[in-house]
PDB file of C-alpha atoms in Angstrom:
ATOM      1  CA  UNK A 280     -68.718 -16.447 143.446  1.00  0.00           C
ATOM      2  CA  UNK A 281     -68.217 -12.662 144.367  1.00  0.00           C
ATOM      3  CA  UNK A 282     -70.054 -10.638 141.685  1.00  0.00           C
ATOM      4  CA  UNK A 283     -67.281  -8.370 141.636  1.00  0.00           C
ATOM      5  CA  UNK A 284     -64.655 -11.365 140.929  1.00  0.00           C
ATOM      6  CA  UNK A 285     -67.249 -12.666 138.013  1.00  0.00           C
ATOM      7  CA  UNK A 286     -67.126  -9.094 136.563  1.00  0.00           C
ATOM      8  CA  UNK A 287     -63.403  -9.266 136.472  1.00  0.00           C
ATOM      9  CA  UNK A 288     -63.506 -12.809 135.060  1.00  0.00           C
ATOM     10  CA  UNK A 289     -65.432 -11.859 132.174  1.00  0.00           C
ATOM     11  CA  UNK A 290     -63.429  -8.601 131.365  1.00  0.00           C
ATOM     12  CA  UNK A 291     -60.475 -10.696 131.166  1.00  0.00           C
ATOM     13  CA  UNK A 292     -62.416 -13.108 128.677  1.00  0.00           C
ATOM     14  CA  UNK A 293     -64.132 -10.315 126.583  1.00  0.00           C
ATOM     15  CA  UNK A 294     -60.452  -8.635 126.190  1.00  0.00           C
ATOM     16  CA  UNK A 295     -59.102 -11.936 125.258  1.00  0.00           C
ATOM     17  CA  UNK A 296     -61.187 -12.817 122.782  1.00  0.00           C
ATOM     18  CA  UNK A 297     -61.198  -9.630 121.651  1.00  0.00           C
ATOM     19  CA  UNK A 298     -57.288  -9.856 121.046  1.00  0.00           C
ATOM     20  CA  UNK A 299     -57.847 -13.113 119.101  1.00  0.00           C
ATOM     21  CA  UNK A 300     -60.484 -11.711 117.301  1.00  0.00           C
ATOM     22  CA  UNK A 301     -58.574  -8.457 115.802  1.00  0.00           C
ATOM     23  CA  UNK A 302     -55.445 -10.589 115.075  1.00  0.00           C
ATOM     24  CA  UNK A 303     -57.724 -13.219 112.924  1.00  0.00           C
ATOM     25  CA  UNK A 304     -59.484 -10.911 111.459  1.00  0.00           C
ATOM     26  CA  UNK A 305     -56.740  -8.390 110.627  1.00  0.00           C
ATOM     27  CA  UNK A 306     -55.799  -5.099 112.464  1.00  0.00           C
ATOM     28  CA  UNK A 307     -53.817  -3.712 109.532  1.00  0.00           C
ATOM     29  CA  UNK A 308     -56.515  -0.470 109.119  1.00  0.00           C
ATOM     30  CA  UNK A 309     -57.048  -0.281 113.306  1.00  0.00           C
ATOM     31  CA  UNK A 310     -54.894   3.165 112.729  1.00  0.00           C
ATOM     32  CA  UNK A 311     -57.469   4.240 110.076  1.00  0.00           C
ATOM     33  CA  UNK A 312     -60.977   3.694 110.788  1.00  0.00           C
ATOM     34  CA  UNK A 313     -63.383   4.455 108.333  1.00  0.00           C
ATOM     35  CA  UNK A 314     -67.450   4.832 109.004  1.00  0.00           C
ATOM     36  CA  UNK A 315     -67.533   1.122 108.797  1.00  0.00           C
ATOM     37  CA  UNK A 316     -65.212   0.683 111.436  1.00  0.00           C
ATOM     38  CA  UNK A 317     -66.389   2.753 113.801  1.00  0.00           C
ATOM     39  CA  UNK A 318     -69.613   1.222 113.686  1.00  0.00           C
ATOM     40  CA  UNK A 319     -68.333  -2.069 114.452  1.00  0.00           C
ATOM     41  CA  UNK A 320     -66.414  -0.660 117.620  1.00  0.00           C
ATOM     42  CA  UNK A 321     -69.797   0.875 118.736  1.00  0.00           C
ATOM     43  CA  UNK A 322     -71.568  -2.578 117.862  1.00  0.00           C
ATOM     44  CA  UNK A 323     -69.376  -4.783 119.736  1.00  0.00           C
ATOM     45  CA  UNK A 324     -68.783  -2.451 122.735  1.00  0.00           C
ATOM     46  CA  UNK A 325     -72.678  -2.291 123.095  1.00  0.00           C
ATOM     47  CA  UNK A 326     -72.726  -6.164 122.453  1.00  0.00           C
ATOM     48  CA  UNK A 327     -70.221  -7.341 125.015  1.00  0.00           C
ATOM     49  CA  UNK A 328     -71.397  -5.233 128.036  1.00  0.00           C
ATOM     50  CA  UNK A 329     -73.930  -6.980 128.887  1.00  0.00           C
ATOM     51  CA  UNK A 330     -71.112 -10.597 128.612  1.00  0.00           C
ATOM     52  CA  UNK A 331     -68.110  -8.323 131.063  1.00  0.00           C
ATOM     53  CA  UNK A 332     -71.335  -6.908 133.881  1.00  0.00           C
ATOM     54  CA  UNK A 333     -73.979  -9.210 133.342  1.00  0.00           C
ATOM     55  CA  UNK A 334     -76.889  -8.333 135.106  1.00  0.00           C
ATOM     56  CA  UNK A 335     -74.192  -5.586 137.158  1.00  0.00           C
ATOM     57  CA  UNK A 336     -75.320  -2.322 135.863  1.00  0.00           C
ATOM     58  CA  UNK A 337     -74.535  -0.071 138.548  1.00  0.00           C
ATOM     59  CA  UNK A 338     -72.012   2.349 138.276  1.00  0.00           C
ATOM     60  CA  UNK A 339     -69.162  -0.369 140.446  1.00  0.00           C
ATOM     61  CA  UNK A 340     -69.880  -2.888 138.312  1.00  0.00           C
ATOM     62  CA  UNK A 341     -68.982  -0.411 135.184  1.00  0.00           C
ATOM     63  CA  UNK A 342     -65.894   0.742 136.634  1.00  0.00           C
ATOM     64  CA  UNK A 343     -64.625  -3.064 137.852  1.00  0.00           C
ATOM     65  CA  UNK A 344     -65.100  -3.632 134.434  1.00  0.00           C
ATOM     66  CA  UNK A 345     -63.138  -0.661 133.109  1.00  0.00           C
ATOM     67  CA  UNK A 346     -60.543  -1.364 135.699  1.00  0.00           C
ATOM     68  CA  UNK A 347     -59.741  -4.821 134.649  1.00  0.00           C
ATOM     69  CA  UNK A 348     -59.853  -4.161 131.161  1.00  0.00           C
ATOM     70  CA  UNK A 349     -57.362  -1.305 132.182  1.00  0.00           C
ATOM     71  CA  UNK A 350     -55.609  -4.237 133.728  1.00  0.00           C
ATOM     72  CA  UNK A 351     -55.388  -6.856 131.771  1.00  0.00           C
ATOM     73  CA  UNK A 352     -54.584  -4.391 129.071  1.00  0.00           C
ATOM     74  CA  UNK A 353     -50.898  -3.635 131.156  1.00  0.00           C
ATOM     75  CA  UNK A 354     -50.386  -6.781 132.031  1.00  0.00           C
ATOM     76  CA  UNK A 355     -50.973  -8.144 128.472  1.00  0.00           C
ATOM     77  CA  UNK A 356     -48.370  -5.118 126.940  1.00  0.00           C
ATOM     78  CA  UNK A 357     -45.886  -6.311 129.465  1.00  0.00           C
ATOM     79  CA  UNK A 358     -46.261  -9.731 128.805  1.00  0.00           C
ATOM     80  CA  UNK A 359     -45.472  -8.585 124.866  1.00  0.00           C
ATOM     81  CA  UNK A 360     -42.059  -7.080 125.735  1.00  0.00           C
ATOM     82  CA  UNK A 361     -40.994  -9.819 128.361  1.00  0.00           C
ATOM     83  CA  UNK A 362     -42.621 -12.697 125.792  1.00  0.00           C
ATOM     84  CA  UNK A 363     -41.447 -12.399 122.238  1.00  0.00           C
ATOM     85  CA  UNK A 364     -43.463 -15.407 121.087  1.00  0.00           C
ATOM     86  CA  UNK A 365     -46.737 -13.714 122.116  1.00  0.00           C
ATOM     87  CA  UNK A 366     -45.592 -10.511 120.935  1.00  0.00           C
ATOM     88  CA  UNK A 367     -45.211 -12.092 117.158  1.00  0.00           C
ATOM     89  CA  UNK A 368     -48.396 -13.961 117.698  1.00  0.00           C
ATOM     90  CA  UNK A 369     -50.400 -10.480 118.418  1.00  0.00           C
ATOM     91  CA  UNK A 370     -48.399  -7.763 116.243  1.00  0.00           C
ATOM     92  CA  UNK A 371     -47.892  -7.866 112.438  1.00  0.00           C
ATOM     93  CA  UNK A 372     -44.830  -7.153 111.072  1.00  0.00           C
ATOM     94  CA  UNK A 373     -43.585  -4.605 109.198  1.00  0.00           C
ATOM     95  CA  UNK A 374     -43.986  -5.287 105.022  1.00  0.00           C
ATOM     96  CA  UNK A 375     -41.530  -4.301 102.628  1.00  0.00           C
ATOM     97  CA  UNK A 376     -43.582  -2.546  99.750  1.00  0.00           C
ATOM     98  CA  UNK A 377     -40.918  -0.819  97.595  1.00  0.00           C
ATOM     99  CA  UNK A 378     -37.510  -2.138  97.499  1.00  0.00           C
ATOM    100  CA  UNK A 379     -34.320  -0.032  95.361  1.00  0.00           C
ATOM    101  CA  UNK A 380     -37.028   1.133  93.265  1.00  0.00           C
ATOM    102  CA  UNK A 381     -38.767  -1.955  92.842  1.00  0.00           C
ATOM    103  CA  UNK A 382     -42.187  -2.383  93.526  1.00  0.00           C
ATOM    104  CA  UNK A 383     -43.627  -5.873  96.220  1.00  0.00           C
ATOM    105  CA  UNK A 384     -46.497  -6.241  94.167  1.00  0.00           C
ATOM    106  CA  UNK A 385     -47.630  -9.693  95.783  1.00  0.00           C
ATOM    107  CA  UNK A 386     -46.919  -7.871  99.346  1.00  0.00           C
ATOM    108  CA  UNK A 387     -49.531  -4.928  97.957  1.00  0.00           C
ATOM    109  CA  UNK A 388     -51.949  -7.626  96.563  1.00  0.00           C
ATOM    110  CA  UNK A 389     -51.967  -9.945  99.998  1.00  0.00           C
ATOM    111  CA  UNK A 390     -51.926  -6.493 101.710  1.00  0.00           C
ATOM    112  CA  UNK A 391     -55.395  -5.682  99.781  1.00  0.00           C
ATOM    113  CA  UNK A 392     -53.046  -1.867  98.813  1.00  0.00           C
ATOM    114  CA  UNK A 393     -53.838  -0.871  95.855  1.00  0.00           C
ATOM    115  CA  UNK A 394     -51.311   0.657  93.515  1.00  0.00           C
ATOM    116  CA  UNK A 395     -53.087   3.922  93.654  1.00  0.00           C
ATOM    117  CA  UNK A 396     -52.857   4.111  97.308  1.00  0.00           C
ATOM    118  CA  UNK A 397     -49.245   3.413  96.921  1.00  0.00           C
ATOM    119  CA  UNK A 398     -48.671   6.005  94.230  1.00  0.00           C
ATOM    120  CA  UNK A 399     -50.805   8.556  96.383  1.00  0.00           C
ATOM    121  CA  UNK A 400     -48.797   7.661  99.189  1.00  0.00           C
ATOM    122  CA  UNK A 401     -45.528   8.635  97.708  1.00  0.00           C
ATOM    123  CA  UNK A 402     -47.058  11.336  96.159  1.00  0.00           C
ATOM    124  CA  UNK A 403     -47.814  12.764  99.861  1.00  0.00           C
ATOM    125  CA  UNK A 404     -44.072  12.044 100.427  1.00  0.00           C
ATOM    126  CA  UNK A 405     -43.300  14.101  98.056  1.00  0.00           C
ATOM    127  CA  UNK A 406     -42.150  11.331  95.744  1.00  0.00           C
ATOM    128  CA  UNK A 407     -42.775  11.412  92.001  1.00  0.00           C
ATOM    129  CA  UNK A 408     -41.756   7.851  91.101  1.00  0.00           C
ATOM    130  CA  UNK A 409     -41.598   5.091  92.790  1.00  0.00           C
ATOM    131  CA  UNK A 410     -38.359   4.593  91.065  1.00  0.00           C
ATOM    132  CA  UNK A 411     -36.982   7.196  93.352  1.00  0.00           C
ATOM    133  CA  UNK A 412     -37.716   5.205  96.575  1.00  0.00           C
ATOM    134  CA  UNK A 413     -35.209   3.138  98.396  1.00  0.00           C
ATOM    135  CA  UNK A 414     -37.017   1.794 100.730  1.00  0.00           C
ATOM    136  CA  UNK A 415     -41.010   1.937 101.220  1.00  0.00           C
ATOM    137  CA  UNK A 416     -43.289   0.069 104.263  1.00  0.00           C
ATOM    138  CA  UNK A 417     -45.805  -0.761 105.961  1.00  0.00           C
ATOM    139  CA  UNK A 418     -45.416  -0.444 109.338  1.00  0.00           C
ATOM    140  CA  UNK A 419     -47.279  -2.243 112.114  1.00  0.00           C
ATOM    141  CA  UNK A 420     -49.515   0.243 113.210  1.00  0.00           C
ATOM    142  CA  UNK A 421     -50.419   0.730 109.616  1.00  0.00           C
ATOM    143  CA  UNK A 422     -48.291   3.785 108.421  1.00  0.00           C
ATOM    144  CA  UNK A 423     -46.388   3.880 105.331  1.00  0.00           C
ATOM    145  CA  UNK A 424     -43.046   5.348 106.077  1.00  0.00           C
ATOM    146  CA  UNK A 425     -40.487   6.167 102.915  1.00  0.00           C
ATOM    147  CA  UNK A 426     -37.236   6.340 102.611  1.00  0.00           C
ATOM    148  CA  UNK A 427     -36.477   8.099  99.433  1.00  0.00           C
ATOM    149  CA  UNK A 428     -32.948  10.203  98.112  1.00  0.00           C
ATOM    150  CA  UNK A 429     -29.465   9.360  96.770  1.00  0.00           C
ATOM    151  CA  UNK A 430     -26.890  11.116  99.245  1.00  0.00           C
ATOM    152  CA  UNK A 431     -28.989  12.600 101.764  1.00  0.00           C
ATOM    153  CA  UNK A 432     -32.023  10.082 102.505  1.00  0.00           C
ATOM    154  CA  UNK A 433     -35.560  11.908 103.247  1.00  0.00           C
ATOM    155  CA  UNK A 434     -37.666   9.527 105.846  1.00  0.00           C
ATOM    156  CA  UNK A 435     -41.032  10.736 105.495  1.00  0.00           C
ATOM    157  CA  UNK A 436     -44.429   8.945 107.320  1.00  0.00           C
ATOM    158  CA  UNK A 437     -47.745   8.563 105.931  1.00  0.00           C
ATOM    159  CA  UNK A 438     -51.046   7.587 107.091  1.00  0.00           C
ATOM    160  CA  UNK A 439     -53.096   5.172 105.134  1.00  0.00           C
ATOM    161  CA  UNK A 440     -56.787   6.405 103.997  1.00  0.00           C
ATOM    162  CA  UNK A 441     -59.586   5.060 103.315  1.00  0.00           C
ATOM    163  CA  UNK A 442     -60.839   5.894  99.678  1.00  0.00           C
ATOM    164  CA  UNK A 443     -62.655   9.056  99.090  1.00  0.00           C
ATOM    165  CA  UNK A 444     -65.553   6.906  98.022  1.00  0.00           C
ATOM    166  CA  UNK A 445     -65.944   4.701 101.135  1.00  0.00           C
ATOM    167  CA  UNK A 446     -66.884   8.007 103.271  1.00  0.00           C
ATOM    168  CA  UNK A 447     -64.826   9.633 106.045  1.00  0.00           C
ATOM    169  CA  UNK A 448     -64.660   9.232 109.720  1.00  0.00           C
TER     170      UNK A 448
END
């Protein structure tokens, strides 16, 4: 086989995987990633080079690699919009966490949100109570967004963090 077509190949599998892989394991903090996280991207980018080039190492075989990781990457996106099926198997939905004032406390236990993070959350939105919240959630790529107010409603977004004792990015 062309090495060039086996480099491809391989990208294409890595990627894959890698999609699977994310989606079992959760991508819920992929917008927020802690020390942790970042050493796991480093980890497994070092780990599957050598599975996408095999023995390529040249600077070609690097950028085939990049190319159809590029690649597969578009195609995979449009696939999502034109495929709605794959599109709910790959992306979370968004989770109701606050309702009229009343707290999803099973959606912030299966969630793994603490009700600190949700207070400090609303806090950020300039929210005392979450009482005063009409609707609160967690959006797919891991935001909370608020919707707070009686007549004029105040849409606010905030970015989850990692706890102060888990270190910084």
């Amino acid at each position: 086989m062309n090495a060039y077509l086996d480099i491809i190949l391989r990208s294409v599998c890595v990627y894959l995987f890698m999609i699977a892989a994310i989606r079992l394991f959760g991508k819920k903090e992929l917008s927020q990633l802690n020390t942790a996280d970042v050493i796991l991207v480093l980890l497994i980018s070092n780990a599957v080079q050598n599975a996408m080039v095999g023995s390529n190492t040249g600077l070609l075989g690097g950028i085939v690699a990049a190319f159809a990781l590029f690649t597969i990457n578009f195609i995979f996106k449009k696939m999502m919009f034109l495929i709605p099926t794959l599109k709910k198997w790959v992306q979370d939905r968004p989770e109701i966490l606050i309702h009229d004032g009343i707290v999803e406390f099973k959606t912030l236990g299966r969630l793994g949100i603490t009700h600190d993070e949700l207070m400090e959350a609303l806090r950020e939105h300039g929210v005392e109570h979450y009482k005063d919240v009409r609707l609160a959630m967690l959006e797919i790529d891991g935001n909370i967004s608020v919707i707070s107010g009686e007549g004029n409603l105040k849409q606010t977004r905030h970015k989850r963090k990692i706890h102060k004792t888990l270190g910084n990015v």
